[in-house]
């Protein structure tokens, strides 16, 4: 691929993007500003711009990072996943949306922190698909929800983990039963 | 699974546990906020304003030539430009709950605020000059090139020092004699409440308790930092912003720019939290951004940095409380004295000390007490201005009153919960008030209050950790007088030919969930059509040009004031559909009914037609019903709320951990159960943060704030959050279909006092100055107490012989 000196290549939500420093970004630009202002991924939010709130969380090669604390340059050659890259039936998105059982409130109110929490939860579940409540809290301790929905957020993450587990079991079950019927068909 | 609340009147959707109506948009990152709406706009310039480096100074001269010459700078606007200099002064508390013109502002005698004044009064004050440039970086660089000769003036940070005769005077135009805010009939004189004869009743009381306490300055710290984007083309101005009062913004911009209201269009998308910030009806940045847009002919974006967003705060109030009671716990007199610190400008400082106490707390909580005296003063200091924050003044008052109740209980050997039940109530119901009783007894039972030990006498865990329980109760926020001032409420339903509904109930969704409340009320009102919340689209963007009058999102009252219109909308829509069906069914309207979306002749139900078919195969013109209605503002008092907390104090380190909380709220009617519980649980972030960690720290030598950022200003995280049990009750009933009350303010009012009383119960020593940081706990343990000064009578009042 022909590119200018200093150009960087990111894979954002599966699409390869090459950015030219003479035109598309400045070497001092943060990943958050390039994603939001240059590439239009406005799902991530910038609230403190100093790594203290987690609203800008995205996944870099599957791990949660604070995009306001890293330069776009540092993401060169890496895969970036923003909330726009999650499918509509993503179990974490669904769990955050659906959380409303008696006694805990909803998992968001103003919603400004929510994409950051969702991506931090994705990062946790990528590494640890079956976390305990303490592990959930530890993983989300860098995210601020000023509306204070923490108890419901923690429950939503545990539910998302359970849904992922059930879906994986369902898929495995479907694969197994499929194989079984193929076997029967062979016998017949 | 916790127990759901019990609904007093069964309803299909109002009061339900349900996902948020904006939940999917927010969970998937698709909900758009100001930053997102303006992100794609072209040709935008960026504004940056000079922020004062000094706590008190005057610009003697300013040279902006180098800034103007910097490539990329498109406009520089100076304080001495007539466009700015000729603007009238305003009051930061221009308005609050309604849209008011300049000549009808709340405090006409405290117009202390000039836009980009040449005198600065706090480190961070917007002053002198603003620039618009091709990028924020260029705008910042331009400000660095502005050369200013400052005349530094003496400054005062401390509220007590500010009263002294030698203190520098911040606003000689408002008060040339000292730093006291002038009294105004709106909030009352120095002694602003005098009922019965409190001093005489105190002298005759069986017991008298007396204490002092200090509420401090805390920041809202909403995630979405304030800002706007303004275009001014020809005589037409459009302002996208993230304040929560679009119609008042339109009024303010219109009055300050001279454009008629029709030429000012204000658009508000979702906003990322508000909590009362900027609840002042005016913000300078709209005006200087507008003037830059006019000057350059281009869209101009202004956005505060996180540091700049520390821009108005909770008003600190220092209280002295004196309660006198009979041996049986009946309070015969309460005598309060308060000193509020409003910072550099009046951002509702008077409301924090006087107004809310006089107009809400007095009639809704203190009514049974026969003798009351309240004396209060508000003083300017060279610090960030105070304002509204989840209430105005009620939380500060509660911090004092809840202390008095706790002390009285100990002094008399009576459970303080019983003292509260005996003495709290509103004017419209004799004591004991049913709401007070239900809330406090429920809370006591759920937390296990009967197991509470005497103060400081509990077991010690791991050699050094002591536990304690505390509670406090408060009247919730239901201000009929404010609702009267707000005036008529507007909403509109549009029934489409496919039976889907567009609901225009304009309010800026700050997160409180009032969009769900009105959507559910709409679904209930349209039950004759079989409408479900999922069939209703609530319009989330408020636009003053195409929309109705917005309901200002204060007091959480949108949660019930807009729903109150839905029964009328349902009735009118049904009547219109029956009229249409009459022609189709060839029957008289009074012979027809509609059930489950089908119109039929009552005497012959076979003769009927689906409304959907009637519209779909008709002209397909949607049926629109708009209602403008005054809410029922009959005074009915207010329901009660309370917080019970259990804490653990490490007596070696001084650290306080909140272990458990029970938050009980009588709502009248629960409009949206999951949302109400989210408000109960969520508002504890403020209480826990303000009680234990959050504090704006000033450097006394320079007058500079030291922690206007989220690394040093410590907000509660998921790790600081205890197990919180929200309990919803429906005991009190207000006027109207629902007779509900707001949640966001009431649910946080008692938290700091509940935690402070729990700390006392744990360690047996009172720390009544928040935040209760470890150093204060340790100092209190070492010295057997923590001394909070008594609010003094201002020397100027003593000299004038006003002290009574």
Tab-separated table of C-alpha atoms in Angstrom, chain B residues 30-353:
chain	number	residue	atom	x	y	z
B	30	UNK	CA	-26.559	6.092	19.320
B	31	UNK	CA	-28.121	8.737	21.583
B	32	UNK	CA	-26.799	12.074	20.419
B	33	UNK	CA	-25.513	14.780	22.717
B	34	UNK	CA	-24.333	18.281	21.835
B	35	UNK	CA	-20.793	17.107	20.995
B	36	UNK	CA	-22.223	14.530	18.600
B	37	UNK	CA	-24.807	16.770	16.955
B	38	UNK	CA	-22.242	19.442	16.086
B	39	UNK	CA	-19.435	16.996	15.231
B	40	UNK	CA	-20.331	16.852	11.551
B	41	UNK	CA	-20.863	20.576	11.019
B	42	UNK	CA	-18.652	22.338	8.492
B	43	UNK	CA	-16.824	25.627	8.542
B	44	UNK	CA	-16.922	25.838	12.326
B	45	UNK	CA	-14.805	28.268	14.334
B	46	UNK	CA	-13.807	27.611	17.942
B	47	UNK	CA	-14.129	30.151	20.724
B	48	UNK	CA	-11.908	30.417	23.778
B	49	UNK	CA	-12.388	32.938	26.528
B	50	UNK	CA	-9.852	34.444	28.876
B	51	UNK	CA	-10.097	32.924	32.342
B	52	UNK	CA	-8.888	35.068	35.177
B	53	UNK	CA	-5.570	33.965	36.689
B	54	UNK	CA	-6.274	36.120	39.760
B	55	UNK	CA	-8.973	35.969	42.421
B	56	UNK	CA	-9.587	39.712	42.256
B	57	UNK	CA	-8.112	42.100	39.725
B	58	UNK	CA	-8.902	44.760	37.174
B	59	UNK	CA	-7.708	45.004	33.611
B	60	UNK	CA	-5.895	48.345	33.312
B	61	UNK	CA	-4.986	47.875	29.682
B	62	UNK	CA	-5.041	45.136	27.101
B	63	UNK	CA	-3.147	44.701	23.847
B	64	UNK	CA	-4.712	42.150	21.537
B	65	UNK	CA	-2.782	43.039	18.365
B	66	UNK	CA	-0.548	39.951	18.417
B	67	UNK	CA	-3.525	37.684	18.962
B	68	UNK	CA	-5.383	39.312	16.101
B	69	UNK	CA	-2.372	38.827	13.819
B	70	UNK	CA	-2.047	35.108	14.549
B	71	UNK	CA	-2.917	33.076	11.436
B	72	UNK	CA	-6.187	31.243	11.918
B	73	UNK	CA	-7.670	33.821	14.285
B	74	UNK	CA	-10.909	35.135	12.818
B	75	UNK	CA	-12.254	37.434	15.483
B	76	UNK	CA	-11.268	38.986	18.777
B	77	UNK	CA	-13.920	40.514	20.984
B	78	UNK	CA	-12.812	42.754	23.837
B	79	UNK	CA	-14.521	44.045	26.969
B	80	UNK	CA	-14.335	47.592	25.632
B	81	UNK	CA	-16.065	46.710	22.358
B	82	UNK	CA	-19.492	48.401	22.512
B	83	UNK	CA	-21.101	45.065	21.534
B	84	UNK	CA	-20.085	43.835	24.986
B	85	UNK	CA	-19.706	47.005	26.997
B	86	UNK	CA	-23.243	48.176	26.255
B	87	UNK	CA	-24.893	44.958	27.443
B	88	UNK	CA	-26.914	45.288	30.635
B	89	UNK	CA	-25.785	43.669	33.840
B	90	UNK	CA	-27.735	40.594	34.873
B	91	UNK	CA	-28.156	38.461	37.916
B	92	UNK	CA	-26.801	34.921	37.771
B	93	UNK	CA	-30.097	33.899	39.298
B	94	UNK	CA	-32.068	35.604	36.534
B	95	UNK	CA	-34.573	32.810	36.694
B	96	UNK	CA	-34.892	29.244	37.687
B	97	UNK	CA	-38.071	27.352	37.012
B	98	UNK	CA	-39.778	29.527	34.456
B	99	UNK	CA	-38.882	31.673	31.470
B	100	UNK	CA	-38.532	35.240	32.650
B	101	UNK	CA	-37.569	38.465	30.928
B	102	UNK	CA	-34.813	40.788	32.103
B	103	UNK	CA	-37.298	43.076	33.826
B	104	UNK	CA	-38.892	40.181	35.725
B	105	UNK	CA	-35.812	38.441	37.071
B	106	UNK	CA	-35.917	37.068	40.604
B	107	UNK	CA	-33.461	39.475	42.209
B	108	UNK	CA	-33.643	42.824	40.404
B	109	UNK	CA	-31.464	44.475	43.047
B	110	UNK	CA	-28.581	42.021	42.592
B	111	UNK	CA	-27.611	42.519	38.957
B	112	UNK	CA	-23.981	41.765	39.699
B	113	UNK	CA	-22.929	40.084	36.481
B	114	UNK	CA	-21.463	41.759	33.394
B	115	UNK	CA	-20.514	39.717	30.364
B	116	UNK	CA	-16.721	39.700	30.077
B	117	UNK	CA	-16.239	42.375	32.670
B	118	UNK	CA	-12.870	44.107	33.048
B	119	UNK	CA	-12.932	43.271	36.752
B	120	UNK	CA	-12.431	39.635	37.689
B	121	UNK	CA	-13.623	38.145	40.964
B	122	UNK	CA	-12.518	34.504	41.064
B	123	UNK	CA	-9.714	32.453	39.546
B	124	UNK	CA	-11.475	31.126	36.469
B	125	UNK	CA	-13.813	34.100	35.987
B	126	UNK	CA	-14.582	34.726	32.314
B	127	UNK	CA	-13.207	38.133	31.532
B	128	UNK	CA	-11.853	40.702	29.138
B	129	UNK	CA	-11.495	38.954	25.830
B	130	UNK	CA	-12.709	36.062	23.735
B	131	UNK	CA	-11.338	34.825	20.417
B	132	UNK	CA	-12.671	32.723	17.572
B	133	UNK	CA	-10.199	30.729	15.504
B	134	UNK	CA	-9.964	27.840	13.082
B	135	UNK	CA	-9.117	25.434	15.906
B	136	UNK	CA	-9.216	25.301	19.681
B	137	UNK	CA	-5.415	25.153	19.715
B	138	UNK	CA	-5.106	28.363	17.699
B	139	UNK	CA	-7.683	30.053	19.929
B	140	UNK	CA	-5.713	29.028	23.008
B	141	UNK	CA	-2.484	30.262	21.420
B	142	UNK	CA	-4.154	33.576	20.609
B	143	UNK	CA	-5.213	34.061	24.231
B	144	UNK	CA	-1.614	33.463	25.269
B	145	UNK	CA	-0.589	36.353	22.993
B	146	UNK	CA	-2.959	38.827	24.642
B	147	UNK	CA	-0.942	41.259	26.753
B	148	UNK	CA	-2.734	42.495	29.823
B	149	UNK	CA	-1.703	44.971	32.440
B	150	UNK	CA	-3.553	43.879	35.557
B	151	UNK	CA	-4.228	45.839	38.666
B	152	UNK	CA	-4.292	43.196	41.335
B	153	UNK	CA	-6.815	43.810	44.080
B	154	UNK	CA	-6.926	42.336	47.560
B	155	UNK	CA	-9.077	39.237	47.756
B	156	UNK	CA	-10.996	37.313	50.374
B	157	UNK	CA	-11.696	33.586	50.322
B	158	UNK	CA	-13.035	32.942	53.778
B	159	UNK	CA	-16.710	33.614	54.443
B	160	UNK	CA	-16.032	34.931	57.961
B	161	UNK	CA	-13.185	37.194	56.816
B	162	UNK	CA	-15.438	38.504	54.074
B	163	UNK	CA	-17.746	40.024	56.712
B	164	UNK	CA	-14.987	42.012	58.352
B	165	UNK	CA	-14.773	45.781	57.823
B	166	UNK	CA	-11.312	45.510	56.276
B	167	UNK	CA	-12.378	42.953	53.667
B	168	UNK	CA	-12.120	44.029	50.024
B	169	UNK	CA	-15.569	44.687	48.595
B	170	UNK	CA	-16.426	42.540	45.578
B	171	UNK	CA	-19.472	44.358	44.234
B	172	UNK	CA	-19.501	47.996	45.334
B	173	UNK	CA	-22.226	48.686	42.750
B	174	UNK	CA	-24.510	46.252	44.530
B	175	UNK	CA	-23.473	46.971	48.093
B	176	UNK	CA	-20.845	49.657	48.730
B	177	UNK	CA	-20.686	48.977	52.476
B	178	UNK	CA	-19.668	45.335	52.750
B	179	UNK	CA	-19.888	41.947	51.042
B	180	UNK	CA	-23.392	41.049	52.183
B	181	UNK	CA	-25.947	40.418	49.491
B	182	UNK	CA	-28.686	43.013	49.833
B	183	UNK	CA	-31.972	41.756	51.192
B	184	UNK	CA	-34.937	41.515	48.896
B	185	UNK	CA	-38.584	40.868	49.658
B	186	UNK	CA	-38.520	37.807	47.409
B	187	UNK	CA	-36.412	35.915	49.915
B	188	UNK	CA	-36.963	38.042	53.022
B	189	UNK	CA	-34.947	40.139	55.458
B	190	UNK	CA	-32.134	39.151	57.812
B	191	UNK	CA	-34.665	37.471	60.064
B	192	UNK	CA	-36.717	35.904	57.337
B	193	UNK	CA	-38.949	33.612	59.378
B	194	UNK	CA	-40.431	34.522	62.727
B	195	UNK	CA	-43.311	32.388	63.911
B	196	UNK	CA	-44.415	32.534	67.547
B	197	UNK	CA	-41.653	33.484	69.958
B	198	UNK	CA	-38.733	31.094	69.631
B	199	UNK	CA	-36.393	32.718	72.201
B	200	UNK	CA	-39.117	32.677	74.870
B	201	UNK	CA	-40.100	29.090	74.065
B	202	UNK	CA	-36.475	27.994	74.212
B	203	UNK	CA	-36.106	29.591	77.619
B	204	UNK	CA	-39.046	27.540	78.902
B	205	UNK	CA	-38.196	24.248	77.169
B	206	UNK	CA	-37.359	21.133	79.226
B	207	UNK	CA	-34.235	20.571	77.151
B	208	UNK	CA	-32.330	22.638	74.635
B	209	UNK	CA	-29.714	21.313	72.242
B	210	UNK	CA	-27.435	23.579	70.270
B	211	UNK	CA	-24.855	22.799	67.606
B	212	UNK	CA	-23.060	24.193	64.580
B	213	UNK	CA	-22.297	22.598	61.255
B	214	UNK	CA	-20.798	23.500	57.917
B	215	UNK	CA	-21.896	22.430	54.465
B	216	UNK	CA	-19.252	22.965	51.847
B	217	UNK	CA	-18.698	23.591	48.152
B	218	UNK	CA	-19.139	20.605	45.868
B	219	UNK	CA	-19.343	20.411	42.119
B	220	UNK	CA	-22.032	18.873	39.925
B	221	UNK	CA	-19.427	17.223	37.695
B	222	UNK	CA	-21.866	16.178	35.009
B	223	UNK	CA	-19.996	14.290	32.307
B	224	UNK	CA	-21.194	16.459	29.430
B	225	UNK	CA	-19.259	19.725	29.737
B	226	UNK	CA	-21.201	22.894	28.994
B	227	UNK	CA	-21.164	24.594	25.653
B	228	UNK	CA	-22.997	25.640	22.533
B	229	UNK	CA	-22.707	26.072	18.805
B	230	UNK	CA	-24.217	29.230	17.388
B	231	UNK	CA	-24.875	30.420	13.859
B	232	UNK	CA	-25.996	33.984	13.175
B	233	UNK	CA	-26.941	34.504	9.561
B	234	UNK	CA	-28.647	37.743	8.645
B	235	UNK	CA	-31.045	38.367	11.480
B	236	UNK	CA	-31.442	34.690	12.364
B	237	UNK	CA	-29.621	33.041	15.229
B	238	UNK	CA	-29.587	29.309	15.944
B	239	UNK	CA	-28.123	27.936	19.155
B	240	UNK	CA	-27.482	24.254	19.792
B	241	UNK	CA	-26.630	23.755	23.433
B	242	UNK	CA	-26.662	21.467	26.441
B	243	UNK	CA	-28.397	23.563	29.045
B	244	UNK	CA	-31.791	22.308	30.138
B	245	UNK	CA	-34.069	25.272	29.555
B	246	UNK	CA	-34.396	25.952	25.829
B	247	UNK	CA	-37.154	28.556	26.087
B	248	UNK	CA	-35.336	30.472	28.811
B	249	UNK	CA	-32.139	30.329	26.736
B	250	UNK	CA	-34.122	31.753	23.848
B	251	UNK	CA	-35.438	34.528	26.100
B	252	UNK	CA	-31.966	35.332	27.419
B	253	UNK	CA	-30.327	35.360	23.983
B	254	UNK	CA	-33.183	37.408	22.528
B	255	UNK	CA	-33.029	40.002	25.263
B	256	UNK	CA	-29.253	40.323	25.237
B	257	UNK	CA	-28.867	40.441	21.442
B	258	UNK	CA	-32.001	42.430	20.671
B	259	UNK	CA	-33.249	39.809	18.217
B	260	UNK	CA	-36.980	39.112	18.471
B	261	UNK	CA	-37.927	35.727	19.878
B	262	UNK	CA	-38.990	34.523	16.434
B	263	UNK	CA	-35.444	34.950	15.147
B	264	UNK	CA	-33.801	32.987	17.929
B	265	UNK	CA	-33.941	29.231	17.546
B	266	UNK	CA	-32.660	27.071	20.370
B	267	UNK	CA	-32.126	23.349	19.898
B	268	UNK	CA	-31.317	20.913	22.674
B	269	UNK	CA	-30.499	17.243	22.183
B	270	UNK	CA	-29.987	14.762	25.046
B	271	UNK	CA	-27.649	16.104	27.683
B	272	UNK	CA	-25.161	14.162	29.730
B	273	UNK	CA	-26.326	15.028	33.216
B	274	UNK	CA	-27.180	18.355	34.750
B	275	UNK	CA	-27.988	18.185	38.472
B	276	UNK	CA	-28.932	21.862	38.651
B	277	UNK	CA	-25.741	23.293	37.183
B	278	UNK	CA	-26.174	26.664	35.497
B	279	UNK	CA	-29.697	26.828	36.866
B	280	UNK	CA	-29.478	30.547	36.528
B	281	UNK	CA	-31.243	31.480	33.337
B	282	UNK	CA	-28.152	33.016	31.871
B	283	UNK	CA	-24.661	32.090	30.826
B	284	UNK	CA	-22.180	34.526	29.323
B	285	UNK	CA	-20.927	32.077	26.757
B	286	UNK	CA	-24.120	32.163	24.741
B	287	UNK	CA	-23.742	35.872	24.233
B	288	UNK	CA	-20.057	36.063	23.411
B	289	UNK	CA	-20.345	33.045	21.128
B	290	UNK	CA	-23.315	34.683	19.399
B	291	UNK	CA	-21.426	37.938	18.927
B	292	UNK	CA	-18.457	36.042	17.453
B	293	UNK	CA	-20.799	34.213	15.068
B	294	UNK	CA	-22.257	37.532	13.993
B	295	UNK	CA	-18.827	39.072	13.553
B	296	UNK	CA	-17.394	36.188	11.508
B	297	UNK	CA	-20.516	35.029	9.710
B	298	UNK	CA	-19.548	31.454	10.586
B	299	UNK	CA	-20.776	28.843	13.066
B	300	UNK	CA	-18.909	29.209	16.346
B	301	UNK	CA	-18.463	26.395	18.836
B	302	UNK	CA	-17.767	27.034	22.481
B	303	UNK	CA	-17.102	24.109	24.787
B	304	UNK	CA	-15.829	24.219	28.334
B	305	UNK	CA	-12.907	22.051	29.256
B	306	UNK	CA	-13.328	19.860	32.315
B	307	UNK	CA	-11.446	22.485	34.320
B	308	UNK	CA	-13.703	25.276	33.044
B	309	UNK	CA	-16.756	23.181	33.835
B	310	UNK	CA	-16.057	23.722	37.551
B	311	UNK	CA	-18.140	26.804	37.024
B	312	UNK	CA	-20.845	26.893	39.685
B	313	UNK	CA	-21.197	24.736	42.745
B	314	UNK	CA	-23.231	23.837	45.786
B	315	UNK	CA	-23.570	26.921	48.018
B	316	UNK	CA	-21.749	26.380	51.289
B	317	UNK	CA	-23.820	27.244	54.353
B	318	UNK	CA	-22.689	27.456	57.952
B	319	UNK	CA	-25.543	26.817	60.393
B	320	UNK	CA	-26.188	27.162	64.062
B	321	UNK	CA	-29.233	25.183	65.154
B	322	UNK	CA	-30.963	25.430	68.511
B	323	UNK	CA	-33.894	23.145	69.335
B	324	UNK	CA	-35.992	23.214	72.473
B	325	UNK	CA	-38.244	20.308	73.441
B	326	UNK	CA	-40.487	18.920	76.118
B	327	UNK	CA	-39.475	15.752	77.968
B	328	UNK	CA	-41.729	13.687	75.697
B	329	UNK	CA	-39.811	14.800	72.611
B	330	UNK	CA	-42.232	17.471	71.359
B	331	UNK	CA	-40.180	20.254	69.832
B	332	UNK	CA	-41.443	23.604	71.067
B	333	UNK	CA	-38.989	25.876	69.296
B	334	UNK	CA	-36.312	25.933	66.613
B	335	UNK	CA	-33.906	28.802	66.157
B	336	UNK	CA	-31.541	28.835	63.191
B	337	UNK	CA	-28.802	31.184	62.151
B	338	UNK	CA	-27.019	30.780	58.850
B	339	UNK	CA	-24.202	32.260	56.835
B	340	UNK	CA	-24.103	31.338	53.182
B	341	UNK	CA	-21.105	31.801	50.894
B	342	UNK	CA	-22.259	32.530	47.362
B	343	UNK	CA	-18.794	32.957	45.895
B	344	UNK	CA	-18.059	35.721	43.413
B	345	UNK	CA	-21.581	36.134	42.016
B	346	UNK	CA	-25.087	35.565	43.206
B	347	UNK	CA	-26.040	32.226	41.746
B	348	UNK	CA	-29.025	31.513	43.976
B	349	UNK	CA	-27.102	32.127	47.195
B	350	UNK	CA	-30.211	33.760	48.646
B	351	UNK	CA	-32.286	30.733	47.744
B	352	UNK	CA	-29.811	28.406	49.463
B	353	UNK	CA	-30.109	30.223	52.747
